[in-house]
CSV table of N, CA and C in Angstrom, one decimal:
chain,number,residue,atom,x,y,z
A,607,UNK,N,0.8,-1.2,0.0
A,607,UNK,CA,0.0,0.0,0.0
A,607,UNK,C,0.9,1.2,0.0
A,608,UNK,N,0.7,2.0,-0.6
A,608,UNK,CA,1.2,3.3,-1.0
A,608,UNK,C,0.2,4.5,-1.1
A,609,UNK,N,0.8,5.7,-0.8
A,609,UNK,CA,-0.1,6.6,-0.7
A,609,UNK,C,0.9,8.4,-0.2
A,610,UNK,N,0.6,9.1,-1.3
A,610,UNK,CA,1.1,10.7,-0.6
A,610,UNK,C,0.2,11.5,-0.4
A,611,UNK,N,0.1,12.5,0.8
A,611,UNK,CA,-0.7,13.4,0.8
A,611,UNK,C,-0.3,14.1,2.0
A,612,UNK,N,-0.8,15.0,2.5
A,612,UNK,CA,-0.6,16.3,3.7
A,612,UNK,C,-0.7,15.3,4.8
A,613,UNK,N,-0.3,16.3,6.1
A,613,UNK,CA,-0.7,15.7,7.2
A,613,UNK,C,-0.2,17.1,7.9
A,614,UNK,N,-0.8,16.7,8.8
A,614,UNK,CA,-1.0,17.9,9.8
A,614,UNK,C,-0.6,17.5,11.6
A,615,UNK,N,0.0,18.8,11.6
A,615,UNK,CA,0.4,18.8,13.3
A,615,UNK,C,-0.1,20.4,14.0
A,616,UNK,N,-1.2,19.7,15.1
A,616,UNK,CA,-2.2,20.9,15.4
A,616,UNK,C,-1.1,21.3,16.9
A,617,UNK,N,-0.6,22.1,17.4
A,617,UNK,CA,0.2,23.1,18.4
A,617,UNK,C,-0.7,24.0,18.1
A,618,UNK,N,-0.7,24.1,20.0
A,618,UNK,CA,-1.4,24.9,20.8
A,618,UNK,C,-0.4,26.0,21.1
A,619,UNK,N,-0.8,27.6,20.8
A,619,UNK,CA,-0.4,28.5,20.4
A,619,UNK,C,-0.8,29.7,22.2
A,620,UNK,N,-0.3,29.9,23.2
A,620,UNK,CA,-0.5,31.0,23.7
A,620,UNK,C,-1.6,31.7,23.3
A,621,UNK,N,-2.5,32.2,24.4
A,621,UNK,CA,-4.0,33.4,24.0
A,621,UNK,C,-4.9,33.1,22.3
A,622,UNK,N,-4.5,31.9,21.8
A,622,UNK,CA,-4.4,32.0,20.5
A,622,UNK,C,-5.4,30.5,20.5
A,623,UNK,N,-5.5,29.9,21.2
A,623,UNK,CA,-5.7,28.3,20.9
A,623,UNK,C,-5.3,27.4,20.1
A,624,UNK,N,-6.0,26.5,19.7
A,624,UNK,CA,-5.4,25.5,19.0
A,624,UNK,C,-5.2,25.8,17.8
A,625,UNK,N,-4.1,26.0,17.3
A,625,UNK,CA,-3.8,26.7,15.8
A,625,UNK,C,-3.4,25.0,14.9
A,626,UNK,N,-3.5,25.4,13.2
A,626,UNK,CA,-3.1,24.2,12.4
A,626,UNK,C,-1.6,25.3,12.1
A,627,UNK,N,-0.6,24.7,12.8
A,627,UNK,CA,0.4,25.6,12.1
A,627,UNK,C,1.5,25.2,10.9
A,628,UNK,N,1.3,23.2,11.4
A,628,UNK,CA,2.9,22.8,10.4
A,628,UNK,C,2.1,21.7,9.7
A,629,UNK,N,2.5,21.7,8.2
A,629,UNK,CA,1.8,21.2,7.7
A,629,UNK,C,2.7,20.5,6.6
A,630,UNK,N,3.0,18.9,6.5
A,630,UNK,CA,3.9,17.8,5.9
A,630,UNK,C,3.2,17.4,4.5
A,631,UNK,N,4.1,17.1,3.8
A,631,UNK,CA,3.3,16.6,2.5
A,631,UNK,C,4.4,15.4,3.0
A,632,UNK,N,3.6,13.9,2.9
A,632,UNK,CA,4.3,12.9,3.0
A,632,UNK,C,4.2,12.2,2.2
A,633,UNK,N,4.7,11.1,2.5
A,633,UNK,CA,5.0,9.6,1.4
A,633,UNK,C,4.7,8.7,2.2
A,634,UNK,N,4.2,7.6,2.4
A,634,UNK,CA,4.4,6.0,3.0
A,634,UNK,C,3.9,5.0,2.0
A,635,UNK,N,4.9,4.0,2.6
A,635,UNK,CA,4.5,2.4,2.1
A,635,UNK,C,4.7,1.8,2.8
A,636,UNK,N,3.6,0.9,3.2
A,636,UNK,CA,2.9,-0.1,4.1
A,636,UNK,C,3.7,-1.3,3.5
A,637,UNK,N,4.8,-1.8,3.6
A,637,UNK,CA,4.7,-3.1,3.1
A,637,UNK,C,4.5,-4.3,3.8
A,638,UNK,N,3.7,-5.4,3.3
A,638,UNK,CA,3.5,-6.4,4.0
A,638,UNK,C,4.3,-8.0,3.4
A,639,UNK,N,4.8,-8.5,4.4
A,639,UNK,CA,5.5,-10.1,4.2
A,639,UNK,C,4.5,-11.4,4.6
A,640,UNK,N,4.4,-12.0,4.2
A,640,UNK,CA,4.1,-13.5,4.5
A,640,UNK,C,4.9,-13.9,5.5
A,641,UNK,N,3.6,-14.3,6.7
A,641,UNK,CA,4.4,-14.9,8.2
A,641,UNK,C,5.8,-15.6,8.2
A,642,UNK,N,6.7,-15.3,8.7
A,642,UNK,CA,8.0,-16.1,8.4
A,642,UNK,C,9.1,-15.8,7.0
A,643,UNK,N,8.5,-15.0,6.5
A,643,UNK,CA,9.5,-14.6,5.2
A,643,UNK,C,10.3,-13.2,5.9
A,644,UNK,N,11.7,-12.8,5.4
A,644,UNK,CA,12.2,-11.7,5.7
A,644,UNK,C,13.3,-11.2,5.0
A,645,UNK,N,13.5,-12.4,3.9
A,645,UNK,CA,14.9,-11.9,2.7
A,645,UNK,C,14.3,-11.3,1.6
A,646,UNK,N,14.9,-10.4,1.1
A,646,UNK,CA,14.8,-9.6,-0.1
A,646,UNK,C,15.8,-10.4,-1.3
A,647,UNK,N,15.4,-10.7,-2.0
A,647,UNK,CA,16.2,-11.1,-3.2
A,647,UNK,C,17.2,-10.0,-3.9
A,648,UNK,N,17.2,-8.9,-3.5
A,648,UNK,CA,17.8,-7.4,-3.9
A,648,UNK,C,18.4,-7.7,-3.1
A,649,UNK,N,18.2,-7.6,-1.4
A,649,UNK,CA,18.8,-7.3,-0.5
A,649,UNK,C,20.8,-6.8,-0.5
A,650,UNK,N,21.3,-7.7,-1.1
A,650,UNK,CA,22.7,-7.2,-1.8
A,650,UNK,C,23.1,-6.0,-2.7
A,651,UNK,N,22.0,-5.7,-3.0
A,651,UNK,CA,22.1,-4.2,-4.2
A,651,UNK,C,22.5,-2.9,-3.3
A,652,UNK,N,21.7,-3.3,-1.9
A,652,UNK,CA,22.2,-2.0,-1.5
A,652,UNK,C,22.7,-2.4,0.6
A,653,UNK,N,22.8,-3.5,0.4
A,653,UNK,CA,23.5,-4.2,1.8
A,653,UNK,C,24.9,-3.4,1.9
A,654,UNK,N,25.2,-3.0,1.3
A,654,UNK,CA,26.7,-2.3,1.6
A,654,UNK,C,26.8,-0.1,2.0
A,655,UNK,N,25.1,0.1,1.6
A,655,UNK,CA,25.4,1.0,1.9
A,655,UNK,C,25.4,1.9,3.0
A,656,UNK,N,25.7,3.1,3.7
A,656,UNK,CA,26.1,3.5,4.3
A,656,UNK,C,25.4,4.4,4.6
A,657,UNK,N,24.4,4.3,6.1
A,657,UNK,CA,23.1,5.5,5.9
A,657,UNK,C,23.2,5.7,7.6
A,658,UNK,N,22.7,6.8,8.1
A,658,UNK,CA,22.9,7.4,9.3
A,658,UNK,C,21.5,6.9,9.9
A,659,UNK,N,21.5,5.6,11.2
A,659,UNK,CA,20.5,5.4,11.5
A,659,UNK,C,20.3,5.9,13.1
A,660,UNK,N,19.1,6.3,13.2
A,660,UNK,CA,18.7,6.7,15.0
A,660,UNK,C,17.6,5.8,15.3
A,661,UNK,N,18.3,4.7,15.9
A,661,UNK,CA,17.3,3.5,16.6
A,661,UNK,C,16.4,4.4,17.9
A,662,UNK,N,15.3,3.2,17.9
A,662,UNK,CA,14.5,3.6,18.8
A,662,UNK,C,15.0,4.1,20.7
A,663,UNK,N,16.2,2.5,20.3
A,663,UNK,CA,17.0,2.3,21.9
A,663,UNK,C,17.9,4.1,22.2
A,664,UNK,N,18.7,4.4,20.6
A,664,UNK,CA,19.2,5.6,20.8
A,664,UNK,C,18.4,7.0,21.2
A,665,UNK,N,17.4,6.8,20.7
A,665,UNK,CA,16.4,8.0,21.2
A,665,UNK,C,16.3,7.6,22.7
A,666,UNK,N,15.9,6.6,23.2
A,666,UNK,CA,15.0,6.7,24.7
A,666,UNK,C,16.3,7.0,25.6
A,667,UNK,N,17.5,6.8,25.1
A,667,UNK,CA,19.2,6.9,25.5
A,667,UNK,C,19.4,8.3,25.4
A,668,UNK,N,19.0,9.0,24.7
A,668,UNK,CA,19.6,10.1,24.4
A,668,UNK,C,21.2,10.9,23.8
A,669,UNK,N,21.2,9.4,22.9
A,669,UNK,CA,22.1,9.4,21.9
A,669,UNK,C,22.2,10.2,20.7
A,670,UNK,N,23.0,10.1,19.7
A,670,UNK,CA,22.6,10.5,18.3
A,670,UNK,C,22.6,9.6,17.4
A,671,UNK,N,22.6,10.0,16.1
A,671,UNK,CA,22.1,8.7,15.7
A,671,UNK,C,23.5,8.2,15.2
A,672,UNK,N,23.8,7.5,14.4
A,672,UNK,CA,25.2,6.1,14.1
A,672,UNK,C,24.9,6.0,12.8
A,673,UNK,N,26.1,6.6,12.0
A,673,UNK,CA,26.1,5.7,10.7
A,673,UNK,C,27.3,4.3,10.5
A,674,UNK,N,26.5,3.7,9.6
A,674,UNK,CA,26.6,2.2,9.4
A,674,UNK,C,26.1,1.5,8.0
A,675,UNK,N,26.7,0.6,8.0
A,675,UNK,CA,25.9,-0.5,6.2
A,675,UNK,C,24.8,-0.7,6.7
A,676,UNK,N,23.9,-1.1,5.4
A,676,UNK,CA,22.2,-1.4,6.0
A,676,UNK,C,22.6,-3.0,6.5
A,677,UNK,N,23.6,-4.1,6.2
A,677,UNK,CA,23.6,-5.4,6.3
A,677,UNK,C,24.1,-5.1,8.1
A,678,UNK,N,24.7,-3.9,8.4
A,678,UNK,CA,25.7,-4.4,9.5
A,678,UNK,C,24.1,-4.1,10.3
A,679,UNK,N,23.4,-2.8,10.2
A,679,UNK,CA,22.2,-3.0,11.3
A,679,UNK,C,20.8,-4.3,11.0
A,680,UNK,N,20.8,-5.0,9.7
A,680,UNK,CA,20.1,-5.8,9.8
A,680,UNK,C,20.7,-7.1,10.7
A,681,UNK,N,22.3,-7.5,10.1
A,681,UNK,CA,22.6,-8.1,11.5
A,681,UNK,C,22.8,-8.0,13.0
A,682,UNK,N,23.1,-6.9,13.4
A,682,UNK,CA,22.7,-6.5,14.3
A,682,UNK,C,21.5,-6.2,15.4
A,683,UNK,N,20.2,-6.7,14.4
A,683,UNK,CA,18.8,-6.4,14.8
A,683,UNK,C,18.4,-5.1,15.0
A,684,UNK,N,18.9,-3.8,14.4
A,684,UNK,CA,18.5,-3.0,15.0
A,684,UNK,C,17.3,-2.6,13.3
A,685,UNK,N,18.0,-3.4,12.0
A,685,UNK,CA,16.6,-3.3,11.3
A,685,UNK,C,16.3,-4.4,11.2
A,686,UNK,N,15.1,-4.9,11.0
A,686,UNK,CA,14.3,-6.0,11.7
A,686,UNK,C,14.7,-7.3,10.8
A,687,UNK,N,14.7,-7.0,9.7
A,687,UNK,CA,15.0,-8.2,8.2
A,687,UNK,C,15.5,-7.1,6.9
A,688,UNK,N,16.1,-8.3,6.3
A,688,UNK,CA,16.8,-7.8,5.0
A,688,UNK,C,15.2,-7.3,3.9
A,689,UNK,N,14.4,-7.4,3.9
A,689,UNK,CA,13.3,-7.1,3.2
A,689,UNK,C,13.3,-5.4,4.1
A,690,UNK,N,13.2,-5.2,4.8
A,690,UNK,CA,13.0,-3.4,5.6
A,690,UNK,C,14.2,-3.3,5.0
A,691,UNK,N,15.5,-3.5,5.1
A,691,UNK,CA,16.9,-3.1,4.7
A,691,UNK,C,16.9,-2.7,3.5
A,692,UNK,N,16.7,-3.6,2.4
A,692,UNK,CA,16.3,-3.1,1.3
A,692,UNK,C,15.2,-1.8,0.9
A,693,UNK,N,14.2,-1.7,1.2
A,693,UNK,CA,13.2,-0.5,1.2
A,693,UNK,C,14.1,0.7,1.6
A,694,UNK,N,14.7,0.4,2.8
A,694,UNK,CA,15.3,1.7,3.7
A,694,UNK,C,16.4,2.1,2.3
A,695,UNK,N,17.2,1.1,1.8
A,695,UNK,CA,18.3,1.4,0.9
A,695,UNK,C,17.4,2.2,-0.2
A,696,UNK,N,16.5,1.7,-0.7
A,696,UNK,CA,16.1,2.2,-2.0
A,696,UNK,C,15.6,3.8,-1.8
A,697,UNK,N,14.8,3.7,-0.1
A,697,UNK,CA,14.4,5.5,-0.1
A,697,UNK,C,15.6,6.2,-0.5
A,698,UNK,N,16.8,5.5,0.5
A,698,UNK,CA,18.4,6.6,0.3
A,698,UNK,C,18.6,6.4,-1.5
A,699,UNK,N,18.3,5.8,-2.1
A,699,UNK,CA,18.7,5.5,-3.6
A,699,UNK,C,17.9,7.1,-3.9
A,700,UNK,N,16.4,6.8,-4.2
A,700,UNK,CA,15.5,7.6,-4.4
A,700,UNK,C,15.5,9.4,-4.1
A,701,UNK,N,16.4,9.4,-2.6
A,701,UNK,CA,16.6,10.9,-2.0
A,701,UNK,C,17.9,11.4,-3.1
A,702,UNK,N,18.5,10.7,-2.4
A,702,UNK,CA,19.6,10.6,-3.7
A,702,UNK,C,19.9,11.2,-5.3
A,703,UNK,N,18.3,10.8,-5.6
A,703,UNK,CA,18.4,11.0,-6.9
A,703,UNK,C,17.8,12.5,-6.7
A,704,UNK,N,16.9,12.6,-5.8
A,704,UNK,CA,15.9,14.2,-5.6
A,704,UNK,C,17.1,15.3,-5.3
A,705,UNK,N,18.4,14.8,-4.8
A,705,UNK,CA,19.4,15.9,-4.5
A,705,UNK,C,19.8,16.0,-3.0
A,706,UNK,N,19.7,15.0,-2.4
A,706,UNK,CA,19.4,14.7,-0.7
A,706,UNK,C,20.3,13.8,-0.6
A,707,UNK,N,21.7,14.2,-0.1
A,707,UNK,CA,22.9,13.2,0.2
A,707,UNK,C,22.3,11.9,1.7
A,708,UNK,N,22.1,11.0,1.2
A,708,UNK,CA,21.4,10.2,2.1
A,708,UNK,C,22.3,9.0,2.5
A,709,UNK,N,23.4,8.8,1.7
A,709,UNK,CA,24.1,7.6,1.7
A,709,UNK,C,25.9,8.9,2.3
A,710,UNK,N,26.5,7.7,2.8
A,710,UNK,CA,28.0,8.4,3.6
A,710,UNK,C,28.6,8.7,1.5
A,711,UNK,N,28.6,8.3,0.7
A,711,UNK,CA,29.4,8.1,-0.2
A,711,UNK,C,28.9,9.0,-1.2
A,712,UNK,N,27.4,9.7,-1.2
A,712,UNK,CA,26.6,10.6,-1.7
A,712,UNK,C,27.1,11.9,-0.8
A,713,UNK,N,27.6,11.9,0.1
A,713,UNK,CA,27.7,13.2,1.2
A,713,UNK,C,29.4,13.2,0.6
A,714,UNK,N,30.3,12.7,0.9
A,714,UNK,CA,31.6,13.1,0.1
A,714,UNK,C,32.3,12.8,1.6
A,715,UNK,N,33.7,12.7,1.5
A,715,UNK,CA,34.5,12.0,2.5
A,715,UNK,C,34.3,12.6,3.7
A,716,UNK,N,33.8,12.2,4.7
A,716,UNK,CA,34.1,12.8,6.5
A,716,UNK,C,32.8,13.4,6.8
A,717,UNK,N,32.3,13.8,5.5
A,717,UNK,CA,30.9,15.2,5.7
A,717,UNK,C,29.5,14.1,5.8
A,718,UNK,N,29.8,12.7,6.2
A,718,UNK,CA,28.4,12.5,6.2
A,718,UNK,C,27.9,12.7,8.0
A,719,UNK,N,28.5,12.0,8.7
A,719,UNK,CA,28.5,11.6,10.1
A,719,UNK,C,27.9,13.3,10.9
A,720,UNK,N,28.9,14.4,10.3
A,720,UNK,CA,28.6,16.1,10.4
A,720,UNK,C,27.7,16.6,9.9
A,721,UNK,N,27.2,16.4,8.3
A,721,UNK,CA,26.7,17.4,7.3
A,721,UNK,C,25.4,16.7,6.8
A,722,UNK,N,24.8,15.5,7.1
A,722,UNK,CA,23.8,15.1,7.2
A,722,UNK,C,23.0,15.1,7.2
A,723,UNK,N,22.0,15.4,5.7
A,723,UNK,CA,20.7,16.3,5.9
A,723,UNK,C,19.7,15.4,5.9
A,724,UNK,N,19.8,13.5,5.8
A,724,UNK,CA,19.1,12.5,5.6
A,724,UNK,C,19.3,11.8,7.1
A,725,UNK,N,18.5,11.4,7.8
A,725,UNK,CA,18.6,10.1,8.6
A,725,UNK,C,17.3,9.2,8.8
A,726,UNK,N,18.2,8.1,8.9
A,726,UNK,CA,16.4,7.5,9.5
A,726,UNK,C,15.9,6.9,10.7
A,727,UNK,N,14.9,7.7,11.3
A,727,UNK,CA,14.9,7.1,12.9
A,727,UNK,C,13.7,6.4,12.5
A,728,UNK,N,13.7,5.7,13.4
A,728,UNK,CA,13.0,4.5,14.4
A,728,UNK,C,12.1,4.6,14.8
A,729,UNK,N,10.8,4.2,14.4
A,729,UNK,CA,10.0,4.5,15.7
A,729,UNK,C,9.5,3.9,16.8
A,730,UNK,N,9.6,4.3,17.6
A,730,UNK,CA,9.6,3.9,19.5
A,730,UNK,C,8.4,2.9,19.4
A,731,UNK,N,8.3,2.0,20.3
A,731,UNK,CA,7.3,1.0,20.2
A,731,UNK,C,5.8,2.1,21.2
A,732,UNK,N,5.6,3.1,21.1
A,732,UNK,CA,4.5,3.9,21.4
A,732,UNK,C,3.9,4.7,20.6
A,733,UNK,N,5.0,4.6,18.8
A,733,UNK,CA,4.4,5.2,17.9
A,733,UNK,C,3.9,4.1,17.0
A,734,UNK,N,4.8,2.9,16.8
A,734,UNK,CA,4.4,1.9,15.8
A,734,UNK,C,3.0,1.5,15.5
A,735,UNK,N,2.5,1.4,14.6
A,735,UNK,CA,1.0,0.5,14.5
A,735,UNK,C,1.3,-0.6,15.1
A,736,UNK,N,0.2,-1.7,15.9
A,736,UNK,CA,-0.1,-2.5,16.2
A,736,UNK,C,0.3,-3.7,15.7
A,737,UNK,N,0.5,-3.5,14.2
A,737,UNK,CA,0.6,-4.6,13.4
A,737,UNK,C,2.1,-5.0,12.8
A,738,UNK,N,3.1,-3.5,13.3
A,738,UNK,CA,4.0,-3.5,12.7
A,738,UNK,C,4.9,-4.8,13.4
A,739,UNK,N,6.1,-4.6,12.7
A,739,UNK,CA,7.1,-5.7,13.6
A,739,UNK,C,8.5,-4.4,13.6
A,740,UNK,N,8.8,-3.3,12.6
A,740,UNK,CA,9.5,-2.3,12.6
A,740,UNK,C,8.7,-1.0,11.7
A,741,UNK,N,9.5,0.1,11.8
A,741,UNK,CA,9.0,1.1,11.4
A,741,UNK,C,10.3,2.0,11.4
A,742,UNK,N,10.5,2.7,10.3
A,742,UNK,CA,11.9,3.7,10.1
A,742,UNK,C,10.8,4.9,9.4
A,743,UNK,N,11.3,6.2,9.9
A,743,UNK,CA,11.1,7.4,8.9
A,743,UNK,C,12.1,7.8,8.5
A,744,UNK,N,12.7,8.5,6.7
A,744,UNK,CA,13.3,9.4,6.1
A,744,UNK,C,13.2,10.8,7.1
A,745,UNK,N,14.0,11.0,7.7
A,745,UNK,CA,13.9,12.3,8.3
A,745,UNK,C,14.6,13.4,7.2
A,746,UNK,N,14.2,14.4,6.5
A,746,UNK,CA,15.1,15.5,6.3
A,746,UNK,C,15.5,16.7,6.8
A,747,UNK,N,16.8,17.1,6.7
A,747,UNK,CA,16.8,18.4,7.5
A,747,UNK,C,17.0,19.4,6.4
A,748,UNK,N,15.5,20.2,6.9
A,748,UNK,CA,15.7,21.7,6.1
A,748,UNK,C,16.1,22.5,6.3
């Protein structure tokens, strides 16, 4: 399932009430696996690349986030299966192409870890749907 459209974040404004002040044009895809499946046949196209991730654990830690290969956090469990690893690589493929250094090797030597306008956090098991097993957002910084 796929789908883009607005979304809205209502902040309450001083003498002012509830204001609509910030308003996202998004993107998601829902993808779903068959119980027990979790490899990507791609999965190798982009297992080597190099993307700044902020786990859920590093938020509640109050860490920052860690760049890393998408294979070294799939083995590591911090992304769930090589099927999300893949997806996660292709958004960085896709930013990439929009003009959004998303990968360490798209940012240029030393400036990704610093200069970083792509990451993708995690979301906390208080944001996930019900049904999920993991959840990553494209964060950009404008």
């Amino acid at each position: 399932v796929a789908q883009i459209g607005k979304a809205f974040r209502n902040e309450i404004a001083p003498k002012q009430g509830l204001l609509r002040l910030r308003e996202f044009e998004m993107a998601e895809i829902e993808h779903f696996l068959p119980y027990g499946s979790s490899s990507h046949a791609n999965f190798e196209l982009v297992a080597e690349s190099e993307l700044l991730f902020w786990s859920a654990a590093a938020q509640e830690q109050g860490k920052e986030a860690t760049a890393m290969t998408i294979r070294a956090a799939v083995e590591q469990g911090m992304v769930s299966n090589q099927a999300l690893g893949y997806y996660l690589g292709k958004t960085a493929i896709f930013l990439e192409k929009c003009g959004l250094a998303a990968s360490a090797a798209a940012a240029g030597d030393g400036a990704f870890a610093r200069e970083a306008r792509v990451r993708f956090r995690q979301h906390r098991s208080t944001e996930m749907a019900h049904y999920a097993a993991d959840c990553w957002d494209a964060e950009v910084r404008t």
